[in-house]
JSON list of C-alpha atoms in Angstrom, two decimals:
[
{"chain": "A", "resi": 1, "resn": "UNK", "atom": "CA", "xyz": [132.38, 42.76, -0.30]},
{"chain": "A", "resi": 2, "resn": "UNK", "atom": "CA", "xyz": [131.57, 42.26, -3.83]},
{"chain": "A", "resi": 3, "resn": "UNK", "atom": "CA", "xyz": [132.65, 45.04, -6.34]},
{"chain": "A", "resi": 4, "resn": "UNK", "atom": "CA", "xyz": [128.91, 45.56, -7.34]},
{"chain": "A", "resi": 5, "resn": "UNK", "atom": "CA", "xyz": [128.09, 46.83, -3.40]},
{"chain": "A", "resi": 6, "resn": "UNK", "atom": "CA", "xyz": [131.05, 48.92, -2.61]},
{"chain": "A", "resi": 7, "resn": "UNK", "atom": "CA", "xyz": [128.94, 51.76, -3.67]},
{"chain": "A", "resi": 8, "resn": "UNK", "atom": "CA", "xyz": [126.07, 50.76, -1.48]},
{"chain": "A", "resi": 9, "resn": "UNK", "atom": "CA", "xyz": [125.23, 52.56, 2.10]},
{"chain": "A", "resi": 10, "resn": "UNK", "atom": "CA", "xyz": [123.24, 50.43, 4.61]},
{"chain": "A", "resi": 11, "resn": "UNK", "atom": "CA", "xyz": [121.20, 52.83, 6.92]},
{"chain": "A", "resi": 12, "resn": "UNK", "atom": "CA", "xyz": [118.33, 52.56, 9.10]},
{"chain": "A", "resi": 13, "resn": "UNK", "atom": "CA", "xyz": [115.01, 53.64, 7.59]},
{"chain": "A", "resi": 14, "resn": "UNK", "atom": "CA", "xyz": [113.08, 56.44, 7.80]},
{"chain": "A", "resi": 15, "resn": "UNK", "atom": "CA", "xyz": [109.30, 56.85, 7.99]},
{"chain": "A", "resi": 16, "resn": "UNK", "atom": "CA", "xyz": [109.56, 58.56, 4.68]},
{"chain": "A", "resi": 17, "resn": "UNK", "atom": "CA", "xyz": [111.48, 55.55, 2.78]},
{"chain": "A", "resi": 18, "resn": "UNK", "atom": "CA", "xyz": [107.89, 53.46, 3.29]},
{"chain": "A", "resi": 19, "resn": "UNK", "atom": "CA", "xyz": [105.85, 54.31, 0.18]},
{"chain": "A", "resi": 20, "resn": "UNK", "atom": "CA", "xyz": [109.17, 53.58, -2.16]},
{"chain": "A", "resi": 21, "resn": "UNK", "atom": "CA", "xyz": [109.40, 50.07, -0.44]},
{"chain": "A", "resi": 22, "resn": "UNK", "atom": "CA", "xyz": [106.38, 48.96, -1.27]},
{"chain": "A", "resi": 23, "resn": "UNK", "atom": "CA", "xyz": [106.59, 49.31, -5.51]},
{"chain": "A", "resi": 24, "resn": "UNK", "atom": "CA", "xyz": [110.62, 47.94, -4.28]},
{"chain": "A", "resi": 25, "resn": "UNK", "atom": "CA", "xyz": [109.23, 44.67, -2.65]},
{"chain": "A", "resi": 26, "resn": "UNK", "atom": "CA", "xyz": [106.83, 43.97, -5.88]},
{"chain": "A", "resi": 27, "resn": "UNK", "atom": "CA", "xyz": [109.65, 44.27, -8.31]},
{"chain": "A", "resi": 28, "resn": "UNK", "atom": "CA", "xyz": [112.20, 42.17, -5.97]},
{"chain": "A", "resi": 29, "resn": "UNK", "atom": "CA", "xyz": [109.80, 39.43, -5.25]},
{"chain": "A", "resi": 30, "resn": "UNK", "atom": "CA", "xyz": [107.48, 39.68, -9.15]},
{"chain": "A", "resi": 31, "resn": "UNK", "atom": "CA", "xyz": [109.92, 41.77, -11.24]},
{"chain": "A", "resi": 32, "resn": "UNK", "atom": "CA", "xyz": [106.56, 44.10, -11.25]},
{"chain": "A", "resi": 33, "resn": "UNK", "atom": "CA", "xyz": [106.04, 47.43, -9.71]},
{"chain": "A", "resi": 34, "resn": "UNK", "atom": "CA", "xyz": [102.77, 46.58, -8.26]},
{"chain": "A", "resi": 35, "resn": "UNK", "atom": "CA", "xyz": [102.28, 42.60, -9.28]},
{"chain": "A", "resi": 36, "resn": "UNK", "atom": "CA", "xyz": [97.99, 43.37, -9.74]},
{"chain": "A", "resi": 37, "resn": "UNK", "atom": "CA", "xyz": [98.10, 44.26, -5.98]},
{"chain": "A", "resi": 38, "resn": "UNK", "atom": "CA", "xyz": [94.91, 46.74, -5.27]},
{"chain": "A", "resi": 39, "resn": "UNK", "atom": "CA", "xyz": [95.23, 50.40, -4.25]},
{"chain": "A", "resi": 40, "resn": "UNK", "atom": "CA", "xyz": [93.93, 48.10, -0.57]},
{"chain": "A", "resi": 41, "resn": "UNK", "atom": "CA", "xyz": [96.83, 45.51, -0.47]},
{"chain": "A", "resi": 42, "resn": "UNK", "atom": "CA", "xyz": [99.50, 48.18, -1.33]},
{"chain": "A", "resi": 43, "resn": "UNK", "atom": "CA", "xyz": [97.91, 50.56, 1.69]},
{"chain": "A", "resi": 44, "resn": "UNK", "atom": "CA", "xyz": [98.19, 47.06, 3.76]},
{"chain": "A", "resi": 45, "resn": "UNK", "atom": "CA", "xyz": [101.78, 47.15, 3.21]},
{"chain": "A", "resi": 46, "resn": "UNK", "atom": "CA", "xyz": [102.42, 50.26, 3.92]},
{"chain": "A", "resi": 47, "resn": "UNK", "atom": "CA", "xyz": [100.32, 50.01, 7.05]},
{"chain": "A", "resi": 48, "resn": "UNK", "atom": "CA", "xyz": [102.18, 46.85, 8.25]},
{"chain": "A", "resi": 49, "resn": "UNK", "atom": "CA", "xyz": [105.59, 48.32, 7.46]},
{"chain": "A", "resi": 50, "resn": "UNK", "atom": "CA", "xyz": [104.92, 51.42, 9.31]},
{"chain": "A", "resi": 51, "resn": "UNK", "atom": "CA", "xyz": [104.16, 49.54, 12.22]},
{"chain": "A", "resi": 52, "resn": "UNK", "atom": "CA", "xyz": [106.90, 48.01, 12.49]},
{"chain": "A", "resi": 53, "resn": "UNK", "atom": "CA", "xyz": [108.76, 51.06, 12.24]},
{"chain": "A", "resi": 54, "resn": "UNK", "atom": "CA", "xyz": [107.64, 52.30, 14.67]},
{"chain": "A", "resi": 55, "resn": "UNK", "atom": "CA", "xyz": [107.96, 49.40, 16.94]},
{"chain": "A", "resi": 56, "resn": "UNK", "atom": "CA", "xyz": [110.76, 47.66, 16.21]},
{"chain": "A", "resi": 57, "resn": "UNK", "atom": "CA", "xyz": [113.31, 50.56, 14.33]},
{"chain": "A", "resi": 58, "resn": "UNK", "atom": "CA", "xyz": [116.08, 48.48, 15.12]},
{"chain": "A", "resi": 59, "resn": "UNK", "atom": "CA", "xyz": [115.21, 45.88, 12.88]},
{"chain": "A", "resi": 60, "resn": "UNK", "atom": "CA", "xyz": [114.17, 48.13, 9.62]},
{"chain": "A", "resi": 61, "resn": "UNK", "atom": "CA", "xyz": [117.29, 48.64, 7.58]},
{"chain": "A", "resi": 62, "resn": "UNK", "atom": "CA", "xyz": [117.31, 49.96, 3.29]},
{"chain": "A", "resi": 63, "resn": "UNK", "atom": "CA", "xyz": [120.58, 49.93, 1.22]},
{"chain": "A", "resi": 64, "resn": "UNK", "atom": "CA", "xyz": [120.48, 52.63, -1.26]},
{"chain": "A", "resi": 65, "resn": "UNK", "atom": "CA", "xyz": [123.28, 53.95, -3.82]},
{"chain": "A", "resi": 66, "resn": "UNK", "atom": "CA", "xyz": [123.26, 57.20, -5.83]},
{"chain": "A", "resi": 67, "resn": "UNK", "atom": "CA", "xyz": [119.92, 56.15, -7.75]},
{"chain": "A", "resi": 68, "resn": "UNK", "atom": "CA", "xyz": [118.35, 55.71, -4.86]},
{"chain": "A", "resi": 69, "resn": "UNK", "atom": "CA", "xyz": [116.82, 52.46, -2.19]},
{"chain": "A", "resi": 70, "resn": "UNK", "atom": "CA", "xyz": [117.70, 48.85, -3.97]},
{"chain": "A", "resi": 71, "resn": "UNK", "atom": "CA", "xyz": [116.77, 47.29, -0.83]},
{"chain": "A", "resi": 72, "resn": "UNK", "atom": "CA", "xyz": [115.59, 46.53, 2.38]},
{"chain": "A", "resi": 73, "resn": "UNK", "atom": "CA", "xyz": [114.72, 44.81, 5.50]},
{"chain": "A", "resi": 74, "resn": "UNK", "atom": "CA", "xyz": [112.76, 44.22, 8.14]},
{"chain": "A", "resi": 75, "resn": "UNK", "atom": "CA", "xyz": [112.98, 42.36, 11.76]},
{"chain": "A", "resi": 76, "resn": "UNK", "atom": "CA", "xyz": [111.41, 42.17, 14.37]},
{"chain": "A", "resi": 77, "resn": "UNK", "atom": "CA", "xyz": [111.52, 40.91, 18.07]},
{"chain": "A", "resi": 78, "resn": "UNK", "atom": "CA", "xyz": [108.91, 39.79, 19.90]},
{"chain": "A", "resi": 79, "resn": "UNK", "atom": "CA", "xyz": [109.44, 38.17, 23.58]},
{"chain": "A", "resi": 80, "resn": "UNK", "atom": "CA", "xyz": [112.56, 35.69, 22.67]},
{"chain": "A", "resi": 81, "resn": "UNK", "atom": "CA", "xyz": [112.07, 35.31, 18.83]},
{"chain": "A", "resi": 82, "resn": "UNK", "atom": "CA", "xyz": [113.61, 36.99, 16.03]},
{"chain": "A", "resi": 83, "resn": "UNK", "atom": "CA", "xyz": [111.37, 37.52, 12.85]},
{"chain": "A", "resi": 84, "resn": "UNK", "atom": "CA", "xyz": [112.67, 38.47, 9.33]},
{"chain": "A", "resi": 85, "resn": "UNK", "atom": "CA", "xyz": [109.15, 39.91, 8.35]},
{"chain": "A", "resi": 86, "resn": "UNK", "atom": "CA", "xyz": [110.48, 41.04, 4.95]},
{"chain": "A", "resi": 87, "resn": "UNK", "atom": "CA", "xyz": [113.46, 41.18, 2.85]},
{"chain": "A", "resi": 88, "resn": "UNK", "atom": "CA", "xyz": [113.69, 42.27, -0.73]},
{"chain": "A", "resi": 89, "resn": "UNK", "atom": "CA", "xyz": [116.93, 43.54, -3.04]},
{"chain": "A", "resi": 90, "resn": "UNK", "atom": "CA", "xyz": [116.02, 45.27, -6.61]},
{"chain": "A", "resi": 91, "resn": "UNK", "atom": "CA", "xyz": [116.89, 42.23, -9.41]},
{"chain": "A", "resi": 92, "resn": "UNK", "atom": "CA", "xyz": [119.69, 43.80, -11.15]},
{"chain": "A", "resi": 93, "resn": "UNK", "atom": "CA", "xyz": [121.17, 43.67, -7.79]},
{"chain": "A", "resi": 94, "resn": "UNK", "atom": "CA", "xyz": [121.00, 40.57, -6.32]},
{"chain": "A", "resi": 95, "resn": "UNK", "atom": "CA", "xyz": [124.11, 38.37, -6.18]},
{"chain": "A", "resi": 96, "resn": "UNK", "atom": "CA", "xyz": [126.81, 40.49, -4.77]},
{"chain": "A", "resi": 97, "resn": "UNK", "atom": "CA", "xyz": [126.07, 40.81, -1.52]},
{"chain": "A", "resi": 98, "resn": "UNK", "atom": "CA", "xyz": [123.95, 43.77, -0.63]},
{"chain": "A", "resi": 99, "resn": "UNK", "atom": "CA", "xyz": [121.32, 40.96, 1.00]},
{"chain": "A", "resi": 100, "resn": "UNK", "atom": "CA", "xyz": [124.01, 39.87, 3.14]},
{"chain": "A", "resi": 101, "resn": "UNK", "atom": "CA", "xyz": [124.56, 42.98, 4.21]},
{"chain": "A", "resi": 102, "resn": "UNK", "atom": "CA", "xyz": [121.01, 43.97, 4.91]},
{"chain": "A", "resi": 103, "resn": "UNK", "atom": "CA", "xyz": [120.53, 40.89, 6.71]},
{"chain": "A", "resi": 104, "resn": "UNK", "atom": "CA", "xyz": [123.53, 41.26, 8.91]},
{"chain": "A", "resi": 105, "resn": "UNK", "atom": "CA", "xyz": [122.58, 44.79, 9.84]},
{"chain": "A", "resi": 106, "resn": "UNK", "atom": "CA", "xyz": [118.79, 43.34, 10.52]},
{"chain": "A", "resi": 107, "resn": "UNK", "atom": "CA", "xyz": [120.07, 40.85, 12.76]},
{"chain": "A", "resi": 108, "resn": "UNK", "atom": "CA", "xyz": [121.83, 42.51, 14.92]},
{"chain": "A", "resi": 109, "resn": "UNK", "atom": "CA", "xyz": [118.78, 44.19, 16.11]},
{"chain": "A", "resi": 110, "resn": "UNK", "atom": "CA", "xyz": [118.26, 40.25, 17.83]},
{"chain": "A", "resi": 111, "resn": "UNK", "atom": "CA", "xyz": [121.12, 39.87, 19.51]}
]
């Protein structure tokens, strides 16, 4: 494990995590909190996400240290296919292996 996520916890998530993935996802994938997306698109998110909470919780994983979530992910399995439906570290993060470690705790909700 890379020095910069020994102080990282990979947990499952929790209904209440959704609205601080959303503003998380923006600034992972457009290094910007909310990347123009309407009051609409961001309630889409959310929507979809809590969906698949709720259906798949095996597959919905966040990392977090002591400032707070720096990333998550989310599978899901549907008849005999595994689907990475999204999958998003913070950018002063990425590099040292927290998305490894996300993904590996995603996937194992397919096997």
């Amino acid at each position: 494990m890379a020095s910069g996520a020994m102080d990282v916890r990979i947990r499952p998530m929790r209904h209440e995590d959704i609205e601080a993935m959303e503003p998380l996802s923006a600034r992972s994938y457009f290094a910007d909190p909310h990347h123009g997306r309407s009051p609409l698109e961001i309630a889409a998110w959310v929507s979809r996400t809590t969906h698949l909470l709720d259906t798949d919780p095996g597959g919905c994983w966040v990392a977090e240290d002591t400032s707070g979530a720096i990333g998550f992910a989310i599978a899901l399995e549907r008849e005999k296919m595994w689907i990475l439906a999204s999958y998003a570290v913070l950018p002063g993060r990425q590099g040292v292996g927290i998305g490894r470690m996300l993904l590996s705790a995603a996937m194992s909700h397919g096997r």
